[in-house]
mmCIF file of C-alpha atoms in Angstrom:
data_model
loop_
_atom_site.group_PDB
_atom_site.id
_atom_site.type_symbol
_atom_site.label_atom_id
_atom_site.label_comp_id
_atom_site.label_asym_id
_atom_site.label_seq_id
_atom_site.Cartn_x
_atom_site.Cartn_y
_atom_site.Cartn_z
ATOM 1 C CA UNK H 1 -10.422 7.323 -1.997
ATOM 2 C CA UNK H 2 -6.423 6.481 -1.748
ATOM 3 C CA UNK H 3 -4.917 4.144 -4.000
ATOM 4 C CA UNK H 4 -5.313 0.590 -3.892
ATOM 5 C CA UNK H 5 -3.174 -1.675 -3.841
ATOM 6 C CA UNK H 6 -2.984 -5.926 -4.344
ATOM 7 C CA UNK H 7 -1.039 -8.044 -1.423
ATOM 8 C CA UNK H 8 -0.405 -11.417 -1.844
ATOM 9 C CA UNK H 9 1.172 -14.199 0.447
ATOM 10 C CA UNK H 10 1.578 -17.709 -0.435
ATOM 11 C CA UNK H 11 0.438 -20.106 2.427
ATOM 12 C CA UNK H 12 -0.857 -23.726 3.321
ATOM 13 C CA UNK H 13 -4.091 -24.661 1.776
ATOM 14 C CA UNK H 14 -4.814 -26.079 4.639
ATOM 15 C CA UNK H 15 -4.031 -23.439 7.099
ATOM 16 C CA UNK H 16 -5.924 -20.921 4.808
ATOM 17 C CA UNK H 17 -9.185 -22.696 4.613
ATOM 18 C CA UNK H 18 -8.941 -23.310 8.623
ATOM 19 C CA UNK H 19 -8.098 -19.879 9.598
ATOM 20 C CA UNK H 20 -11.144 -19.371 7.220
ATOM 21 C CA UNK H 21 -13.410 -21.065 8.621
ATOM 22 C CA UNK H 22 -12.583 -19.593 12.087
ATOM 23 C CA UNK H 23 -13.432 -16.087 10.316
ATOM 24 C CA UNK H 24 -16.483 -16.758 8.894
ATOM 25 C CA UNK H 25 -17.350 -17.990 12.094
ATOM 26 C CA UNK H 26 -16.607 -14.481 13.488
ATOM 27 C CA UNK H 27 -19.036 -12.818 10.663
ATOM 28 C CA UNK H 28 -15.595 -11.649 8.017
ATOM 29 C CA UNK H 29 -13.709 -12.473 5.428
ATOM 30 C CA UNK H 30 -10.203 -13.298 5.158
ATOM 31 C CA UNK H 31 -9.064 -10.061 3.133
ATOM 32 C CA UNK H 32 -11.287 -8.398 6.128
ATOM 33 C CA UNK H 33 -8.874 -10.305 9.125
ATOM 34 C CA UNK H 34 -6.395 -9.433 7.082
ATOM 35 C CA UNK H 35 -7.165 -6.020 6.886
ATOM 36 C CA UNK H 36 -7.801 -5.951 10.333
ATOM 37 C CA UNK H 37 -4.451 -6.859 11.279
ATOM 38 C CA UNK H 38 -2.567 -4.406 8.889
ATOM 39 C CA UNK H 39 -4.505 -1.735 10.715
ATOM 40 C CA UNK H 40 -3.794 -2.665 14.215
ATOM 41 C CA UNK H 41 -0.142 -2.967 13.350
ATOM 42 C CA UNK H 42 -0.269 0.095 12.416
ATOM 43 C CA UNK H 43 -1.748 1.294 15.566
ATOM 44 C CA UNK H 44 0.562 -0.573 17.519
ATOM 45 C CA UNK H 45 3.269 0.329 15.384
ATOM 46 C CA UNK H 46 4.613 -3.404 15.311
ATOM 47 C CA UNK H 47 2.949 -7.037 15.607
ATOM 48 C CA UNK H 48 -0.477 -6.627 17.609
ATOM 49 C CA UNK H 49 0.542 -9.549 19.879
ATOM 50 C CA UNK H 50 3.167 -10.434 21.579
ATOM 51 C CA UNK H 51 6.231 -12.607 19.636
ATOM 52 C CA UNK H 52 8.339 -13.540 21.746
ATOM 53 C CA UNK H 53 11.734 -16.172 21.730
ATOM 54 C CA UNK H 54 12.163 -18.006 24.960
ATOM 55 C CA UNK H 55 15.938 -17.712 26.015
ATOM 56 C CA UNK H 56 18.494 -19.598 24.133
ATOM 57 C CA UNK H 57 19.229 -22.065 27.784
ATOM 58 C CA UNK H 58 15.623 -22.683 27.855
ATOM 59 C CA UNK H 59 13.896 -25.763 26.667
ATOM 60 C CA UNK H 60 9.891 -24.796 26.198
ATOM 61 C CA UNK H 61 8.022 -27.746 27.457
ATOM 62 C CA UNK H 62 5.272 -28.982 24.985
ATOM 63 C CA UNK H 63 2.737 -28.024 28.255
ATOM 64 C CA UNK H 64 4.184 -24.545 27.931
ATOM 65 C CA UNK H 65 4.299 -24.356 24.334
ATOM 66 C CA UNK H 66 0.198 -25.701 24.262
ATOM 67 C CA UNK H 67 -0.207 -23.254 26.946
ATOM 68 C CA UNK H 68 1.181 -20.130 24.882
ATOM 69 C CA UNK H 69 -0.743 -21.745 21.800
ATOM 70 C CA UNK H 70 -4.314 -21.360 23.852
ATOM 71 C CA UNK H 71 -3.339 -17.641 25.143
ATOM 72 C CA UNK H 72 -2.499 -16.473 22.192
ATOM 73 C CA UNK H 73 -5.671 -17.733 20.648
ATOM 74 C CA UNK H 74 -7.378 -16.335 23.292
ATOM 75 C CA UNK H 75 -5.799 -12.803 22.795
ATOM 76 C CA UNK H 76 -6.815 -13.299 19.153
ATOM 77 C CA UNK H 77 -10.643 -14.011 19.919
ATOM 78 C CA UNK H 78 -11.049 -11.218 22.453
ATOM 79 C CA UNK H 79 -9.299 -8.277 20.119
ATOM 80 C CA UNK H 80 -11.770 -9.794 17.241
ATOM 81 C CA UNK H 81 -14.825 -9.858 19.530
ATOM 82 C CA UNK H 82 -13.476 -6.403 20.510
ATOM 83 C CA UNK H 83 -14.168 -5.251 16.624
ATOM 84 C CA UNK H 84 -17.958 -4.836 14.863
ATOM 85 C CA UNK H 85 -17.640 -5.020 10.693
ATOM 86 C CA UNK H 86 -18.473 -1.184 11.268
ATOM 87 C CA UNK H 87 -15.535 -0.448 13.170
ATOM 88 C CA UNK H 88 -13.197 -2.240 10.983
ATOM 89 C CA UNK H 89 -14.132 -0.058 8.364
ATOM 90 C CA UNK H 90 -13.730 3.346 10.320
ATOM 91 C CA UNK H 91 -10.270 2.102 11.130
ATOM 92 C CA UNK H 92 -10.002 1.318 6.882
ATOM 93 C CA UNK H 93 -11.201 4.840 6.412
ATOM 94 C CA UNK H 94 -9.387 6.559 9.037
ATOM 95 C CA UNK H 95 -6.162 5.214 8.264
ATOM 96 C CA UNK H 96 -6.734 6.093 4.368
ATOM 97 C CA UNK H 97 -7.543 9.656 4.594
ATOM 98 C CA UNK H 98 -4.544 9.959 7.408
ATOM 99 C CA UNK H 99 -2.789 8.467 4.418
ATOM 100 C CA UNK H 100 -3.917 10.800 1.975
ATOM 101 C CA UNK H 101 -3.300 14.045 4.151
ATOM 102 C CA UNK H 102 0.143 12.641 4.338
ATOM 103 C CA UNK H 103 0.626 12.641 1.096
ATOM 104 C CA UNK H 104 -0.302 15.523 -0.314
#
């Protein structure tokens, strides 16, 4: 098993027990989602969704803004509907012994 190691982030109480909530509701944790995403930035060698600025001329309507808010969430739901526990942790695995072979 490769080394360990502890992450930590400070963020909104508020936020945290929301985005919580949302992954319980999806059967994980939040050091699982946040597992998850690690991974599939690795895969996608960068941020697994699009982030994007809108041009500096361009004012972003709050209808647009709401309207990128609800894809995005959307995007969210469908790669973590894509994902069983199961495969979350053969991604974990995979990407640890690819780690390990790398290292030695």
């Amino acid at each position: 098993m490769s080394e360990q190691v502890l992450v930590q982030a400070r963020v909104d109480k508020k936020l945290k027990d929301e985005v919580s909530e949302i992954y319980v509701a999806l059967g994980m944790d939040l050091p699982t989602a946040i597992r998850m995403f690690l991974v599939k930035s690795k895969e996608e060698r960068g941020l697994p969704f699009v982030a994007v600025l809108p041009p500096k001329e361009s004012a972003v309507s709050r209808d647009d803004s709401l309207a990128l808010f609800d894809w995005r969430q959307a995007m969210a739901s469908s790669f973590a509907e894509d994902m069983t526990e199961e495969d979350i942790e053969k991604k974990i695995k995979t990407a640890r012994k690819d780690y390990k072979s790398k290292k030695q």
